[in-house]
Coordinates of C-alpha atoms in Angstrom, one line a residue:
X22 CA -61.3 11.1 -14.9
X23 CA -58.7 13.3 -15.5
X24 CA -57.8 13.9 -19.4
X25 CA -54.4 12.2 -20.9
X26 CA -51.9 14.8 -22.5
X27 CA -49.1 13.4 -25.2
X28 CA -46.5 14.6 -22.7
X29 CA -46.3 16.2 -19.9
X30 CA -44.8 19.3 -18.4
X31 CA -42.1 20.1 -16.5
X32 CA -43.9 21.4 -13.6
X33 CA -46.5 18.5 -14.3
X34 CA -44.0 16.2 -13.6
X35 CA -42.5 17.8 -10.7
X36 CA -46.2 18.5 -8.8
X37 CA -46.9 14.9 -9.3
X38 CA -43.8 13.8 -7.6
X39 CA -44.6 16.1 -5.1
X40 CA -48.1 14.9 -4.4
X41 CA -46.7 11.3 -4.3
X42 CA -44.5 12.3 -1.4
X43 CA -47.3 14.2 0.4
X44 CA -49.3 10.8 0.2
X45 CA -46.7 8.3 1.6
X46 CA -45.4 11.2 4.1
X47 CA -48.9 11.3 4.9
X48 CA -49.3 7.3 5.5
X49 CA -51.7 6.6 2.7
X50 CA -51.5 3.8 0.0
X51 CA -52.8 4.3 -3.4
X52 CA -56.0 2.9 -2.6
X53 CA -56.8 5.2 0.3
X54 CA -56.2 8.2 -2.0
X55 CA -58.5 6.7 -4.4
X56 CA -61.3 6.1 -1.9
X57 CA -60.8 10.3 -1.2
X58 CA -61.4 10.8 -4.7
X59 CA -63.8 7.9 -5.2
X60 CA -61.9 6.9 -8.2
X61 CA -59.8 3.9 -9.2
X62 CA -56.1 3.8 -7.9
X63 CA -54.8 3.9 -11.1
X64 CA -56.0 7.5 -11.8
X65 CA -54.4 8.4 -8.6
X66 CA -51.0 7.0 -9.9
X67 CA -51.8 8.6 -13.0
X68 CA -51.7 11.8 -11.0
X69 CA -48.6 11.0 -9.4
X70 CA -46.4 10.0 -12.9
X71 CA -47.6 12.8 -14.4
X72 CA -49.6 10.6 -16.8
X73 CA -52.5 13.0 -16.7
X74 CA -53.4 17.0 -15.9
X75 CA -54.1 17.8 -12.6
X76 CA -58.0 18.4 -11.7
X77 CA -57.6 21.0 -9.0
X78 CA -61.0 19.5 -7.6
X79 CA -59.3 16.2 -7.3
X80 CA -56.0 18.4 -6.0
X81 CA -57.9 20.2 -3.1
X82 CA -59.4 17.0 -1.7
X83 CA -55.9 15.3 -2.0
X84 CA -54.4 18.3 -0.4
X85 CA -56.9 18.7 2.5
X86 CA -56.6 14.3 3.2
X87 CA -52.9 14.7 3.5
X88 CA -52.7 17.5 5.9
X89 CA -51.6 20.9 4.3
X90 CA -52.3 23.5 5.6
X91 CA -54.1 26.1 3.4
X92 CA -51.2 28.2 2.6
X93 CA -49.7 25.6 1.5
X94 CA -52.8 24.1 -0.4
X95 CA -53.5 27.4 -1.9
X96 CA -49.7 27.3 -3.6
X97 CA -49.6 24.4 -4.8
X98 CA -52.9 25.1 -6.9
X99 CA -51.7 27.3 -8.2
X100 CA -48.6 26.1 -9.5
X101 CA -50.7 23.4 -10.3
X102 CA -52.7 26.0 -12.9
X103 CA -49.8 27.1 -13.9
X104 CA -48.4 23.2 -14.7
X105 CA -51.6 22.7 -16.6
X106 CA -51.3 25.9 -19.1
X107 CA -49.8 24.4 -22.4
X108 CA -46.0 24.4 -23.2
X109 CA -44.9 27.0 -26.0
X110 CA -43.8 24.3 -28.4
X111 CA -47.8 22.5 -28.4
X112 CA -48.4 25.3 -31.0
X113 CA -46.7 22.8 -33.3
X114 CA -48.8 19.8 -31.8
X115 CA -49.4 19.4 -35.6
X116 CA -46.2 18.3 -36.4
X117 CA -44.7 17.9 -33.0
X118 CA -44.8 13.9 -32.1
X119 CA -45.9 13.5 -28.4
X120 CA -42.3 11.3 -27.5
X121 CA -40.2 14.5 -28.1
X122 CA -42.9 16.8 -26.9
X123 CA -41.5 15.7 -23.1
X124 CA -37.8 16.7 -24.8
X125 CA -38.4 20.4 -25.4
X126 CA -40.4 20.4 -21.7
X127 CA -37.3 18.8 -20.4
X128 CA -34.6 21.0 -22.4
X129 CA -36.4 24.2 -21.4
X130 CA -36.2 23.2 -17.5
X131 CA -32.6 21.9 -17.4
X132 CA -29.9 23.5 -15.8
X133 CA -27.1 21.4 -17.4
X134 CA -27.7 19.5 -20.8
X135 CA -24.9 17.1 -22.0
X136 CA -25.3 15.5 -25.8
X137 CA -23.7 12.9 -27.7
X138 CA -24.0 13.5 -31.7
X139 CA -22.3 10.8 -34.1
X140 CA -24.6 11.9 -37.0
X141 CA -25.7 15.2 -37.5
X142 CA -24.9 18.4 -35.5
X143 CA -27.2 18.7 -32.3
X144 CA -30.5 20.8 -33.3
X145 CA -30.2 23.6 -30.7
X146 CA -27.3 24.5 -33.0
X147 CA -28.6 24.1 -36.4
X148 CA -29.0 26.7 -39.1
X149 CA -31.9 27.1 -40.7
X150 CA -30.2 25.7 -44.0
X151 CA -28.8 23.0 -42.2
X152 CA -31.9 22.1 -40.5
X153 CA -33.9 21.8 -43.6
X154 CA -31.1 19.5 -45.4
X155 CA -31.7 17.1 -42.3
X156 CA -35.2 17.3 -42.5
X157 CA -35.7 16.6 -45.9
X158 CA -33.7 13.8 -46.1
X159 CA -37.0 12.1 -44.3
X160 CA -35.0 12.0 -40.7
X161 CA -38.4 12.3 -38.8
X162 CA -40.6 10.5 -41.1
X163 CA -41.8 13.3 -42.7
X164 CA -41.4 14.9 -46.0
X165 CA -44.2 16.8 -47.0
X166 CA -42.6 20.4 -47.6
X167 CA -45.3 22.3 -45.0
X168 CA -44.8 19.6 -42.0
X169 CA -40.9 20.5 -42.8
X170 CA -41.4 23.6 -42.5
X171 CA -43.4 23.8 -39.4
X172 CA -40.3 21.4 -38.2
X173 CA -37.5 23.6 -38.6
X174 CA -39.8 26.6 -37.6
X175 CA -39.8 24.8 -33.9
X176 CA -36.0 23.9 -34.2
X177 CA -35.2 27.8 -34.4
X178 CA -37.7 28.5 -31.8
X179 CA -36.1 25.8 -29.0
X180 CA -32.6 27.9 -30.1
X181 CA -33.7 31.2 -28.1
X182 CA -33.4 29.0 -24.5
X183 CA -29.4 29.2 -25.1
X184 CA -29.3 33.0 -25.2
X185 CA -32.1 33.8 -22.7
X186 CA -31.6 35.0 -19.3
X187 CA -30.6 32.2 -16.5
X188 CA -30.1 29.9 -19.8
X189 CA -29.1 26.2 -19.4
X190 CA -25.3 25.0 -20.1
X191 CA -25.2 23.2 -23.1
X192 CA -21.9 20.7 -23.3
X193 CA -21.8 19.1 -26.3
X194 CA -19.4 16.1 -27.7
X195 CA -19.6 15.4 -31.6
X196 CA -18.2 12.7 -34.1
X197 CA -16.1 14.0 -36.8
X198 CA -18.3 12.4 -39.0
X199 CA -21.4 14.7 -38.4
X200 CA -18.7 17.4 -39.8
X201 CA -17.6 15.5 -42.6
X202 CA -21.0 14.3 -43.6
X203 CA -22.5 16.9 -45.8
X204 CA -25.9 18.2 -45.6
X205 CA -27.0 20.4 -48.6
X206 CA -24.2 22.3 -50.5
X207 CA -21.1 23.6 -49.4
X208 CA -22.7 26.9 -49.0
X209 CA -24.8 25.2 -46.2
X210 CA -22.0 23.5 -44.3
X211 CA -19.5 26.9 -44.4
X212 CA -23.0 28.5 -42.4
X213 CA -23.2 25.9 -40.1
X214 CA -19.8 25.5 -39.5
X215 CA -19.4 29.6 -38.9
X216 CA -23.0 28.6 -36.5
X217 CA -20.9 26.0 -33.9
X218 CA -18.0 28.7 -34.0
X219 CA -20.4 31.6 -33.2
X220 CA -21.8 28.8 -30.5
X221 CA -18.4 28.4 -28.7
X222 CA -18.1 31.7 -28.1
X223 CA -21.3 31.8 -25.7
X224 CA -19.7 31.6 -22.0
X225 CA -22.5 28.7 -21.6
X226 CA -21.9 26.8 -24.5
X227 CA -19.2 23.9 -24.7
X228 CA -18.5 21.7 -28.2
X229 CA -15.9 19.1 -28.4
X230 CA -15.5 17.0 -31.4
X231 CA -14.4 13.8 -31.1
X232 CA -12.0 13.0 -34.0
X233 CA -11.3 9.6 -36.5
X234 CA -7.5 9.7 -35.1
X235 CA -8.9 9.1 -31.4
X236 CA -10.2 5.9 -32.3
X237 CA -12.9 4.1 -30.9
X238 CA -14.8 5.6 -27.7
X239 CA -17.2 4.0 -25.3
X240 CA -20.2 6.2 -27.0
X241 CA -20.7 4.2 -30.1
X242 CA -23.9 2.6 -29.8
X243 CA -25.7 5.8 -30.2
X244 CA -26.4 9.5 -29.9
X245 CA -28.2 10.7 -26.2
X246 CA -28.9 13.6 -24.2
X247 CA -28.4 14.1 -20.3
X248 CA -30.3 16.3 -18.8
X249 CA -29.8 17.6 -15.0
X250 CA -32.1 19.8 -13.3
X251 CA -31.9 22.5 -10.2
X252 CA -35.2 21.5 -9.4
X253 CA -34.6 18.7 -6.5
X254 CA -37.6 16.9 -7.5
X255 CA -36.8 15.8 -10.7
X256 CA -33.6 13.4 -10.8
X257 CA -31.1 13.4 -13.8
X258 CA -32.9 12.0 -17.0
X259 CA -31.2 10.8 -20.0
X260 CA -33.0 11.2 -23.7
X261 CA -32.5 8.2 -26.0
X262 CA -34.1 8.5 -29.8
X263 CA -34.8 4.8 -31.8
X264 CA -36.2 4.9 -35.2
X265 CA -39.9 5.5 -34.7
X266 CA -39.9 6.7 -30.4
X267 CA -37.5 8.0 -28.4
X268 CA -36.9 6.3 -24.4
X269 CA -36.3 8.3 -21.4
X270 CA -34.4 7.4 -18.3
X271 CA -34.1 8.5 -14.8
X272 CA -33.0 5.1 -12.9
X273 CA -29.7 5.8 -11.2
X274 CA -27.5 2.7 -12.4
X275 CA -28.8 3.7 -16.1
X276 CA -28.0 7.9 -15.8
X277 CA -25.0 6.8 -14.0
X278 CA -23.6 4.9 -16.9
X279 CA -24.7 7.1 -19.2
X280 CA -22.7 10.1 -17.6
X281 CA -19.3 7.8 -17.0
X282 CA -19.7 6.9 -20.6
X283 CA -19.8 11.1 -21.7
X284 CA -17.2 12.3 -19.5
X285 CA -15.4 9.0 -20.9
X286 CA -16.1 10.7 -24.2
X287 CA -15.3 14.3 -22.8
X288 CA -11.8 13.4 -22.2
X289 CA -10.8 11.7 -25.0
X290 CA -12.6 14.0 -27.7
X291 CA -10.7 17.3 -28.6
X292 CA -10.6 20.5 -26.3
X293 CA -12.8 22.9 -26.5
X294 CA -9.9 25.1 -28.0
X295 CA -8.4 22.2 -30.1
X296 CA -12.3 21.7 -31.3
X297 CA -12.4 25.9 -32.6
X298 CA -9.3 24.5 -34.8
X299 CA -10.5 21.9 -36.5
X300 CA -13.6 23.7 -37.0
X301 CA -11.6 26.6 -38.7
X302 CA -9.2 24.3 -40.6
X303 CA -12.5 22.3 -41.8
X304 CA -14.4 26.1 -42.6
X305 CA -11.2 26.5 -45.0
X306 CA -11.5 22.6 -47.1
X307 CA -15.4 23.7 -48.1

């Protein structure tokens, strides 16, 4: 049987949905696929959500059953190898809890990522400093100064994707509150607040704060992340965190609300240039 990961990759996820629609294109139910692999159709779905590596012996039967050629075959092993190589950020599998492990897959693969922040400014833009004040506050459960420290170590390391060649855009909408809400001393906030402004000036970075005078907006119930890929395999997802676990979505009526409710939130939040303001005029109160 085929060994169980905490989270997948990216290119897990996309080879399984790929080997799904090989299967149906190729006429076979679940149990057919199984009775290739003499294996029970669950591991075969396994395969196809992603819920488990891909064995390339199990792959090359799979692939030979549903009709691809060996060009073909041979390619898609080998991204499949590739798939199976751990993520960067399972250096922190220490630390890392497997329901946000599928985040920094998903973050690292988007082309577009849209966030909604009502309590604390979004971690691809924390400082160090800032990071820590969050962190030890026991926001993740944690408190024991090393697991921190390992923490903020992979917060700084998931920063680099929004400076690295073919980077992701990162649109951003934040409460007033996460500004007003301080985290460590005023030293701290004057560095983060001089971080977003450095942030706005990246030509792929957009914040918008949305301030106390523009009342009540449609984004209340609580922070999320939307994330949209160029890769057509792998639909728009949206991130949700609870207390203890985190959700994600990729069902259309659900995304779909999700996104009305941020550009909802995108239009009546301050402008991108308004935002730079009120980021200066707060940089001058601390």
């Amino acid at each position: 049987m085929s060994e169980p990961r905490s989270a997948p990759t990216v290119g897990q996820v996309v080879l399984g949905r790929r080997l799904l629609d090989l299967r149906e294109r190729a006429g076979l139910r679940r149990e057919e696929a199984a009775r290739i692999l003499r294996v029970a159709p669950a591991t075969v779905r396994r395969m196809e959500m992603a819920e488990v590596a891909l064995k390339i012996p199990y792959l090359q039967l799979l692939l030979k059953s549903y009709g691809v050629s060996d060009d073909e075959a041979e390619a898609f092993v080998q991204l499949a190898e590739d798939a199976n190589q751990p993520g960067w950020w399972q250096r922190f599998h220490d630390v890392l809890p497997g329901w946000f492990s599928m985040h920094v897959s998903l973050e690292g693969a988007a082309s577009l990522i849209r966030q909604y922040e009502p309590h604390f400014v979004p971690g691809l833009l924390q400082t160090e400093g800032y990071a820590l004040g969050v962190l030890r506050s026991g926001a993740i459960g944690q408190t024991r100064p090393e697991d921190i420290e390992r923490h903020v170590a992979l917060r700084m390391e998931r920063q680099g994707l929004l400076t690295r060649e073919g980077a992701p855009r990162l649109w951003v909408v934040m409460d007033e509150t996460v500004l007003r809400r301080p985290v460590g001393d005023p030293e701290v906030m004057r560095g983060q607040i001089d971080r977003l402004l450095e942030a706005t000036d990246l030509p792929n970075v957009t914040i918008q704060v949305a301030p106390f005078s523009s009342g009540p907006h449609p984004g209340t119930y609580g922070p999320f992340v939307l994330f949209r890929f160029a890769v057509p395999e792998l639909p728009d997802m949206v991130y949700s965190e609870y207390l203890t676990g985190a959700i994600y979505l990729d069902s259309r009526p659900e995304v779909a609300t999700h996104l009305e409710v941020m550009d909802r939130m995108a239009a009546q939040s301050a402008t991108a240039h308004r935002t730079k303001e009120i980021l200066r005029d707060l940089r001058k109160e601390l």
